[in-house]
PDB file of C-alpha atoms and ligand atoms in Angstrom:
ATOM      1  CA  MET A 254      24.074   5.788 -20.277  1.00  0.00           C
ATOM      2  CA  VAL A 255      27.397   7.456 -19.473  1.00  0.00           C
ATOM      3  CA  LEU A 256      30.639   6.035 -20.916  1.00  0.00           C
ATOM      4  CA  ASP A 257      31.523   4.412 -17.633  1.00  0.00           C
ATOM      5  CA  ASP A 258      28.181   2.391 -17.624  1.00  0.00           C
ATOM      6  CA  TYR A 259      28.918   1.339 -21.220  1.00  0.00           C
ATOM      7  CA  VAL A 260      32.506   0.183 -20.491  1.00  0.00           C
ATOM      8  CA  HIS A 261      31.378  -1.822 -17.378  1.00  0.00           C
ATOM      9  CA  GLY A 262      28.450  -3.447 -19.404  1.00  0.00           C
ATOM     10  CA  ARG A 263      25.781  -1.951 -16.974  1.00  0.00           C
ATOM     11  CA  ASP A 264      22.277  -2.301 -18.332  1.00  0.00           C
ATOM     12  CA  ALA A 265      19.501   0.296 -17.945  1.00  0.00           C
ATOM     13  CA  ARG A 266      18.178  -1.419 -14.846  1.00  0.00           C
ATOM     14  CA  ALA A 267      21.456  -1.407 -13.111  1.00  0.00           C
ATOM     15  CA  VAL A 268      22.035   2.217 -13.991  1.00  0.00           C
ATOM     16  CA  LEU A 269      18.651   3.338 -12.512  1.00  0.00           C
ATOM     17  CA  GLU A 270      19.303   1.136  -9.420  1.00  0.00           C
ATOM     18  CA  ARG A 271      22.559   2.839  -8.772  1.00  0.00           C
ATOM     19  CA  GLN A 272      20.843   6.236  -9.307  1.00  0.00           C
ATOM     20  CA  MET A 273      18.253   5.342  -6.753  1.00  0.00           C
ATOM     21  CA  ARG A 274      20.929   4.221  -4.387  1.00  0.00           C
ATOM     22  CA  VAL A 275      22.810   7.511  -4.855  1.00  0.00           C
ATOM     23  CA  GLU A 276      19.573   9.472  -4.068  1.00  0.00           C
ATOM     24  CA  GLY A 277      19.115   7.444  -1.002  1.00  0.00           C
ATOM     25  CA  ARG A 278      15.909   5.987  -2.270  1.00  0.00           C
ATOM     26  CA  LEU A 279      16.851   2.300  -2.379  1.00  0.00           C
ATOM     27  CA  PRO A 280      16.395   0.757   0.934  1.00  0.00           C
ATOM     28  CA  PRO A 281      19.107  -1.769   2.162  1.00  0.00           C
ATOM     29  CA  GLY A 282      18.780  -5.302   0.812  1.00  0.00           C
ATOM     30  CA  GLN A 283      16.430  -4.227  -2.012  1.00  0.00           C
ATOM     31  CA  SER A 284      16.984  -4.127  -5.845  1.00  0.00           C
ATOM     32  CA  LEU A 285      15.224  -2.215  -8.572  1.00  0.00           C
ATOM     33  CA  THR A 286      12.803  -4.000 -10.891  1.00  0.00           C
ATOM     34  CA  LEU A 287      11.428  -2.447 -13.992  1.00  0.00           C
ATOM     35  CA  LYS A 288       8.450  -4.842 -13.950  1.00  0.00           C
ATOM     36  CA  TRP A 289       5.594  -4.521 -11.443  1.00  0.00           C
ATOM     37  CA  PRO A 290       5.246  -7.991 -10.051  1.00  0.00           C
ATOM     38  CA  VAL A 291       1.916  -9.332  -8.911  1.00  0.00           C
ATOM     39  CA  LEU A 292       1.972 -10.907  -5.338  1.00  0.00           C
ATOM     40  CA  HIS A 293      -0.984 -11.908  -3.043  1.00  0.00           C
ATOM     41  CA  ASP A 294      -2.612 -14.834  -1.285  1.00  0.00           C
ATOM     42  CA  GLY A 295      -5.951 -16.062  -2.649  1.00  0.00           C
ATOM     43  CA  GLU A 296      -7.793 -15.465  -5.914  1.00  0.00           C
ATOM     44  CA  VAL A 297      -8.581 -11.942  -7.239  1.00  0.00           C
ATOM     45  CA  PRO A 298     -11.967 -11.087  -5.947  1.00  0.00           C
ATOM     46  CA  LYS A 299     -14.953 -10.162  -8.107  1.00  0.00           C
ATOM     47  CA  PHE A 300     -16.192  -6.656  -7.854  1.00  0.00           C
ATOM     48  CA  ASP A 301     -19.748  -5.734  -7.690  1.00  0.00           C
ATOM     49  CA  PRO A 302     -20.390  -1.922  -7.307  1.00  0.00           C
ATOM     50  CA  ALA A 303     -23.868  -2.473  -6.053  1.00  0.00           C
ATOM     51  CA  THR A 304     -22.849  -4.407  -2.978  1.00  0.00           C
ATOM     52  CA  TRP A 305     -19.374  -3.151  -2.353  1.00  0.00           C
ATOM     53  CA  ASP A 306     -18.919  -1.006   0.717  1.00  0.00           C
ATOM     54  CA  PHE A 307     -16.001   0.622   2.721  1.00  0.00           C
ATOM     55  CA  ARG A 308     -16.315   0.439   6.495  1.00  0.00           C
ATOM     56  CA  VAL A 309     -14.621   2.361   9.179  1.00  0.00           C
ATOM     57  CA  GLY A 310     -15.165   1.190  12.724  1.00  0.00           C
ATOM     58  CA  GLY A 311     -13.719   0.484  16.158  1.00  0.00           C
ATOM     59  CA  LEU A 312     -12.599   3.574  18.032  1.00  0.00           C
ATOM     60  CA  VAL A 313     -14.091   6.420  15.898  1.00  0.00           C
ATOM     61  CA  GLN A 314     -16.755   8.976  16.706  1.00  0.00           C
ATOM     62  CA  HIS A 315     -18.507   8.517  13.423  1.00  0.00           C
ATOM     63  CA  PRO A 316     -18.515   4.889  12.108  1.00  0.00           C
ATOM     64  CA  LEU A 317     -18.715   4.918   8.395  1.00  0.00           C
ATOM     65  CA  THR A 318     -20.138   2.736   5.707  1.00  0.00           C
ATOM     66  CA  LEU A 319     -19.424   4.131   2.306  1.00  0.00           C
ATOM     67  CA  SER A 320     -20.980   2.929  -0.830  1.00  0.00           C
ATOM     68  CA  TRP A 321     -18.914   2.705  -4.083  1.00  0.00           C
ATOM     69  CA  ALA A 322     -20.618   5.955  -5.322  1.00  0.00           C
ATOM     70  CA  GLU A 323     -19.841   7.693  -1.994  1.00  0.00           C
ATOM     71  CA  LEU A 324     -16.136   6.587  -1.816  1.00  0.00           C
ATOM     72  CA  THR A 325     -15.500   7.565  -5.469  1.00  0.00           C
ATOM     73  CA  ALA A 326     -17.201  11.048  -4.901  1.00  0.00           C
ATOM     74  CA  LEU A 327     -14.572  11.930  -2.231  1.00  0.00           C
ATOM     75  CA  PRO A 328     -11.864  14.468  -3.150  1.00  0.00           C
ATOM     76  CA  ARG A 329      -8.762  12.938  -4.946  1.00  0.00           C
ATOM     77  CA  ARG A 330      -5.143  13.461  -4.986  1.00  0.00           C
ATOM     78  CA  GLN A 331      -2.214  12.394  -7.221  1.00  0.00           C
ATOM     79  CA  VAL A 332       0.991  11.111  -5.416  1.00  0.00           C
ATOM     80  CA  THR A 333       4.141   9.779  -6.993  1.00  0.00           C
ATOM     81  CA  SER A 334       5.909   7.332  -4.661  1.00  0.00           C
ATOM     82  CA  ASP A 335       8.152   4.274  -4.383  1.00  0.00           C
ATOM     83  CA  PHE A 336       6.983   0.717  -3.427  1.00  0.00           C
ATOM     84  CA  HIS A 337       9.174  -1.792  -1.593  1.00  0.00           C
ATOM     85  CA  CYS A 338       8.275  -5.431  -1.266  1.00  0.00           C
ATOM     86  CA  VAL A 339       9.768  -7.509   1.535  1.00  0.00           C
ATOM     87  CA  THR A 340      10.822 -10.178  -1.026  1.00  0.00           C
ATOM     88  CA  ARG A 341      13.507  -7.512  -2.048  1.00  0.00           C
ATOM     89  CA  TRP A 342      12.014  -5.896  -5.169  1.00  0.00           C
ATOM     90  CA  SER A 343      11.415  -2.093  -5.362  1.00  0.00           C
ATOM     91  CA  THR A 344       9.614   0.063  -7.792  1.00  0.00           C
ATOM     92  CA  PHE A 345      10.071   3.740  -8.354  1.00  0.00           C
ATOM     93  CA  ASP A 346       8.065   6.870  -9.309  1.00  0.00           C
ATOM     94  CA  ASN A 347       4.669   5.045  -9.417  1.00  0.00           C
ATOM     95  CA  ARG A 348       2.046   7.628 -10.190  1.00  0.00           C
ATOM     96  CA  TRP A 349      -1.039   6.905  -8.077  1.00  0.00           C
ATOM     97  CA  GLU A 350      -4.383   8.734  -7.943  1.00  0.00           C
ATOM     98  CA  GLY A 351      -6.882   8.170  -5.257  1.00  0.00           C
ATOM     99  CA  VAL A 352      -8.732   9.375  -2.131  1.00  0.00           C
ATOM    100  CA  PRO A 353      -6.298  10.535   0.592  1.00  0.00           C
ATOM    101  CA  ILE A 354      -6.844   8.377   3.646  1.00  0.00           C
ATOM    102  CA  GLN A 355      -6.951  11.590   5.605  1.00  0.00           C
ATOM    103  CA  ALA A 356     -10.234  12.510   3.749  1.00  0.00           C
ATOM    104  CA  VAL A 357     -11.714   9.253   5.220  1.00  0.00           C
ATOM    105  CA  LEU A 358     -10.139   9.615   8.732  1.00  0.00           C
ATOM    106  CA  GLU A 359     -11.445  13.261   8.927  1.00  0.00           C
ATOM    107  CA  ARG A 360     -14.999  11.982   8.378  1.00  0.00           C
ATOM    108  CA  ALA A 361     -14.685   9.072  10.859  1.00  0.00           C
ATOM    109  CA  ARG A 362     -12.902  11.152  13.466  1.00  0.00           C
ATOM    110  CA  PRO A 363     -10.662   8.617  15.469  1.00  0.00           C
ATOM    111  CA  GLN A 364     -11.169   8.825  19.206  1.00  0.00           C
ATOM    112  CA  PRO A 365      -8.198  10.053  21.245  1.00  0.00           C
ATOM    113  CA  GLU A 366      -7.438   6.487  22.455  1.00  0.00           C
ATOM    114  CA  ALA A 367      -6.970   5.235  18.971  1.00  0.00           C
ATOM    115  CA  THR A 368      -3.287   4.508  18.426  1.00  0.00           C
ATOM    116  CA  HIS A 369      -3.276   1.651  15.825  1.00  0.00           C
ATOM    117  CA  VAL A 370      -5.175   0.447  12.800  1.00  0.00           C
ATOM    118  CA  MET A 371      -6.112  -2.854  11.356  1.00  0.00           C
ATOM    119  CA  VAL A 372      -6.562  -2.413   7.566  1.00  0.00           C
ATOM    120  CA  CYS A 373      -8.881  -5.149   6.026  1.00  0.00           C
ATOM    121  CA  GLY A 374      -9.119  -6.344   2.425  1.00  0.00           C
ATOM    122  CA  HIS A 375     -10.084  -9.304   0.481  1.00  0.00           C
ATOM    123  CA  LYS A 376      -8.550 -12.784   0.546  1.00  0.00           C
ATOM    124  CA  GLY A 377     -10.526 -14.226  -2.421  1.00  0.00           C
ATOM    125  CA  GLU A 378     -14.077 -13.586  -1.877  1.00  0.00           C
ATOM    126  CA  ALA A 379     -13.667 -13.209   1.895  1.00  0.00           C
ATOM    127  CA  ARG A 380     -13.835  -9.347   2.065  1.00  0.00           C
ATOM    128  CA  TYR A 381     -11.828  -9.075   5.467  1.00  0.00           C
ATOM    129  CA  GLY A 382      -9.667 -12.203   4.799  1.00  0.00           C
ATOM    130  CA  TYR A 383      -6.504 -10.144   4.525  1.00  0.00           C
ATOM    131  CA  THR A 384      -5.477  -7.840   7.471  1.00  0.00           C
ATOM    132  CA  THR A 385      -2.503  -5.752   8.165  1.00  0.00           C
ATOM    133  CA  ASN A 386      -1.691  -3.533  11.208  1.00  0.00           C
ATOM    134  CA  LEU A 387       0.010  -0.228  11.485  1.00  0.00           C
ATOM    135  CA  PRO A 388       0.377   2.629  13.822  1.00  0.00           C
ATOM    136  CA  LEU A 389      -2.351   5.351  13.201  1.00  0.00           C
ATOM    137  CA  ALA A 390       0.539   7.844  12.660  1.00  0.00           C
ATOM    138  CA  ASP A 391       1.833   5.759   9.780  1.00  0.00           C
ATOM    139  CA  LEU A 392      -1.561   5.754   8.133  1.00  0.00           C
ATOM    140  CA  ASP A 393      -2.599   9.433   8.870  1.00  0.00           C
ATOM    141  CA  ARG A 394      -0.147  11.005   6.270  1.00  0.00           C
ATOM    142  CA  PRO A 395      -0.874  13.091   3.210  1.00  0.00           C
ATOM    143  CA  ASP A 396       0.918  10.573   0.806  1.00  0.00           C
ATOM    144  CA  VAL A 397      -1.216   7.590   1.934  1.00  0.00           C
ATOM    145  CA  LEU A 398      -3.971   6.935  -0.611  1.00  0.00           C
ATOM    146  CA  LEU A 399      -6.884   4.592  -1.328  1.00  0.00           C
ATOM    147  CA  VAL A 400      -5.733   4.183  -4.823  1.00  0.00           C
ATOM    148  CA  LEU A 401      -8.106   4.013  -7.788  1.00  0.00           C
ATOM    149  CA  ARG A 402      -5.707   4.640 -10.754  1.00  0.00           C
ATOM    150  CA  ASN A 403      -2.086   4.045 -11.649  1.00  0.00           C
ATOM    151  CA  HIS A 404      -0.151   5.886 -14.345  1.00  0.00           C
ATOM    152  CA  GLY A 405      -3.566   7.472 -15.504  1.00  0.00           C
ATOM    153  CA  GLN A 406      -5.438   4.022 -15.879  1.00  0.00           C
ATOM    154  CA  ASP A 407      -7.985   2.372 -13.572  1.00  0.00           C
ATOM    155  CA  LEU A 408      -6.075   0.085 -11.096  1.00  0.00           C
ATOM    156  CA  ASP A 409      -5.758  -3.391 -12.559  1.00  0.00           C
ATOM    157  CA  PRO A 410      -7.868  -6.236 -10.796  1.00  0.00           C
ATOM    158  CA  GLU A 411      -4.693  -8.237  -9.981  1.00  0.00           C
ATOM    159  CA  HIS A 412      -2.904  -5.186  -8.436  1.00  0.00           C
ATOM    160  CA  GLY A 413      -5.836  -4.613  -6.058  1.00  0.00           C
ATOM    161  CA  GLY A 414      -8.445  -2.891  -8.354  1.00  0.00           C
ATOM    162  CA  PRO A 415     -10.857  -1.346  -7.883  1.00  0.00           C
ATOM    163  CA  LEU A 416      -9.427   0.017  -4.831  1.00  0.00           C
ATOM    164  CA  ARG A 417      -6.166  -0.721  -2.813  1.00  0.00           C
ATOM    165  CA  LEU A 418      -4.368   1.089  -0.059  1.00  0.00           C
ATOM    166  CA  VAL A 419      -0.828   2.457  -0.810  1.00  0.00           C
ATOM    167  CA  VAL A 420       1.513   3.383   2.200  1.00  0.00           C
ATOM    168  CA  PRO A 421       4.642   4.164   0.392  1.00  0.00           C
ATOM    169  CA  HIS A 422       7.036   4.542   3.316  1.00  0.00           C
ATOM    170  CA  LEU A 423       6.375   1.029   4.786  1.00  0.00           C
ATOM    171  CA  TYR A 424       6.866  -2.540   3.111  1.00  0.00           C
ATOM    172  CA  ALA A 425       4.223  -3.257   0.606  1.00  0.00           C
ATOM    173  CA  TRP A 426       2.498  -5.914   2.488  1.00  0.00           C
ATOM    174  CA  LYS A 427       0.988  -2.961   4.537  1.00  0.00           C
ATOM    175  CA  SER A 428      -0.598  -1.770   1.150  1.00  0.00           C
ATOM    176  CA  ALA A 429      -3.702  -3.976   1.240  1.00  0.00           C
ATOM    177  CA  LYS A 430      -5.194  -4.784  -2.060  1.00  0.00           C
ATOM    178  CA  TRP A 431      -8.943  -4.958  -2.641  1.00  0.00           C
ATOM    179  CA  VAL A 432      -9.263  -2.843   0.715  1.00  0.00           C
ATOM    180  CA  ARG A 433     -12.673  -2.867   2.243  1.00  0.00           C
ATOM    181  CA  GLY A 434     -12.219  -1.253   5.760  1.00  0.00           C
ATOM    182  CA  LEU A 435     -10.323   0.075   8.745  1.00  0.00           C
ATOM    183  CA  ILE A 436     -10.581  -0.639  12.306  1.00  0.00           C
ATOM    184  CA  LEU A 437      -9.275   1.805  14.871  1.00  0.00           C
ATOM    185  CA  MET A 438      -7.739   0.263  17.927  1.00  0.00           C
ATOM    186  CA  GLU A 439      -6.326   1.300  21.174  1.00  0.00           C
ATOM    187  CA  ALA A 440      -3.410  -1.172  21.008  1.00  0.00           C
ATOM    188  CA  ASP A 441      -1.318  -2.948  18.308  1.00  0.00           C
ATOM    189  CA  LYS A 442      -2.527  -6.355  17.138  1.00  0.00           C
ATOM    190  CA  PRO A 443      -0.911  -8.402  14.456  1.00  0.00           C
ATOM    191  CA  GLY A 444      -2.489  -8.897  11.011  1.00  0.00           C
ATOM    192  CA  TYR A 445      -2.315 -11.667   8.513  1.00  0.00           C
ATOM    193  CA  TRP A 446       1.498 -11.676   7.621  1.00  0.00           C
ATOM    194  CA  GLU A 447       2.347 -10.130  11.002  1.00  0.00           C
ATOM    195  CA  ARG A 448       0.996 -13.194  12.731  1.00  0.00           C
ATOM    196  CA  ALA A 449       3.255 -15.289  10.555  1.00  0.00           C
ATOM    197  CA  GLY A 450       6.212 -13.383  11.867  1.00  0.00           C
ATOM    198  CA  TYR A 451       6.421 -10.331   9.669  1.00  0.00           C
ATOM    199  CA  HIS A 452       7.346  -7.002  11.468  1.00  0.00           C
ATOM    200  CA  MET A 453       4.597  -5.117  13.324  1.00  0.00           C
ATOM    201  CA  ARG A 454       5.712  -1.773  11.511  1.00  0.00           C
ATOM    202  CA  GLY A 455       7.789  -2.706   8.525  1.00  0.00           C
ATOM    203  CA  ASP A 456       9.985   0.327   7.614  1.00  0.00           C
ATOM    204  CA  PRO A 457      12.144  -0.655   4.651  1.00  0.00           C
ATOM    205  CA  PHE A 458      14.942   1.777   5.426  1.00  0.00           C
ATOM    206  CA  ALA A 459      15.356   0.136   8.817  1.00  0.00           C
ATOM    207  CA  GLU A 460      15.056  -3.257   7.259  1.00  0.00           C
ATOM    208  CA  GLU A 461      12.226  -4.221   9.669  1.00  0.00           C
ATOM    209  CA  ARG A 462      11.464  -7.344   7.740  1.00  0.00           C
ATOM    210  CA  PHE A 463      10.666  -9.767  10.548  1.00  0.00           C
ATOM    211  CA  GLY A 464       9.455  -9.252  14.131  1.00  0.00           C
TER     212      GLY A 464
HETATM  213  N1  MTE B 101      -5.502  -8.332  -0.058  1.00  0.00           N
HETATM  214  C1  MTE B 101      -4.252  -8.457  -0.143  1.00  0.00           C
HETATM  215  N2  MTE B 101      -3.308  -7.387  -0.169  1.00  0.00           N
HETATM  216  C2  MTE B 101      -2.024  -7.548  -0.370  1.00  0.00           C
HETATM  217  C3  MTE B 101      -1.443  -8.840  -0.287  1.00  0.00           C
HETATM  218  C4  MTE B 101      -2.327 -10.029  -0.252  1.00  0.00           C
HETATM  219  O1  MTE B 101      -1.912 -11.153  -0.130  1.00  0.00           O
HETATM  220  N3  MTE B 101      -3.614  -9.637  -0.164  1.00  0.00           N
HETATM  221  N4  MTE B 101      -0.139  -8.933  -0.362  1.00  0.00           N
HETATM  222  C5  MTE B 101       0.758  -7.757  -0.175  1.00  0.00           C
HETATM  223  C6  MTE B 101       2.127  -7.917  -0.488  1.00  0.00           C
HETATM  224  S1  MTE B 101       3.117  -9.055   0.250  1.00  0.00           S
HETATM  225  C7  MTE B 101       2.604  -7.139  -1.605  1.00  0.00           C
HETATM  226  S2  MTE B 101       4.300  -7.192  -1.967  1.00  0.00           S
HETATM  227  C8  MTE B 101       1.716  -6.320  -2.366  1.00  0.00           C
HETATM  228  C9  MTE B 101       1.937  -6.551  -3.821  1.00  0.00           C
HETATM  229  O2  MTE B 101       1.212  -5.587  -4.631  1.00  0.00           O
HETATM  230  P1  MTE B 101       1.205  -5.913  -6.183  1.00  0.00           P
HETATM  231  O3  MTE B 101       0.779  -7.298  -6.544  1.00  0.00           O
HETATM  232  O4  MTE B 101       0.306  -4.947  -6.747  1.00  0.00           O
HETATM  233  O5  MTE B 101       2.683  -5.704  -6.593  1.00  0.00           O
HETATM  234  O6  MTE B 101       0.395  -6.349  -2.048  1.00  0.00           O
HETATM  235  C10 MTE B 101       0.164  -6.576  -0.563  1.00  0.00           C
HETATM  236  N5  MTE B 101      -1.271  -6.508  -0.468  1.00  0.00           N
HETATM  237 MO1   MO B 102       5.311  -8.385  -0.397  1.00  0.00          MO
END
């Protein structure tokens, strides 16, 4: 801390928050948390690698069903990115490791008419019970990962382990935990929270909280 922070009684959290604001990384209406809150609807699902699969369907040239062994054999990438929840907390410099979504999209080959994607994940044991929609252009980016590890450790089940999506540039409800598939679509369609009034795109820097 610098002398000015000491004199004004600012704690480490407030100092880091101000730093992120100065760097233009704190979206409007957000505050920095040093914790990683757990937020989801439904129970944490059980994971069985023998029956788990990841499906890509809808408007693709090659529909995919990947087993756990096939998914985890795909190339991996590390990305450090920020995470913004619409309930107004943000975390910074999260170190993720996972399969780039582009590696999956390359294999499935979206048809030219595909403009939007429905991401499907668990709500409790219902494997497609949580859904969230986004434009294909927001998914098809090098920093979007199917995350297996965080800060060098297997992703905690309560944070979506063994596999979650992370879309760093949109609000965190787009980052489906326990993700199980993608449906490529020719039009936008609301997912779980979007049907309840959340924004169809959810850019935190534009404060696209509600539709
Ligand atoms: N399957 C599933 N994924 C989900 C949710 C959920 O309810 N179910 N909640 C979303 C919301 S609103 C947020 S803020 C983040 C929270 O992720 P975390 O618990 O790892 O912080 O997960 C997102 N992904
Ligand atoms: Mo959230």
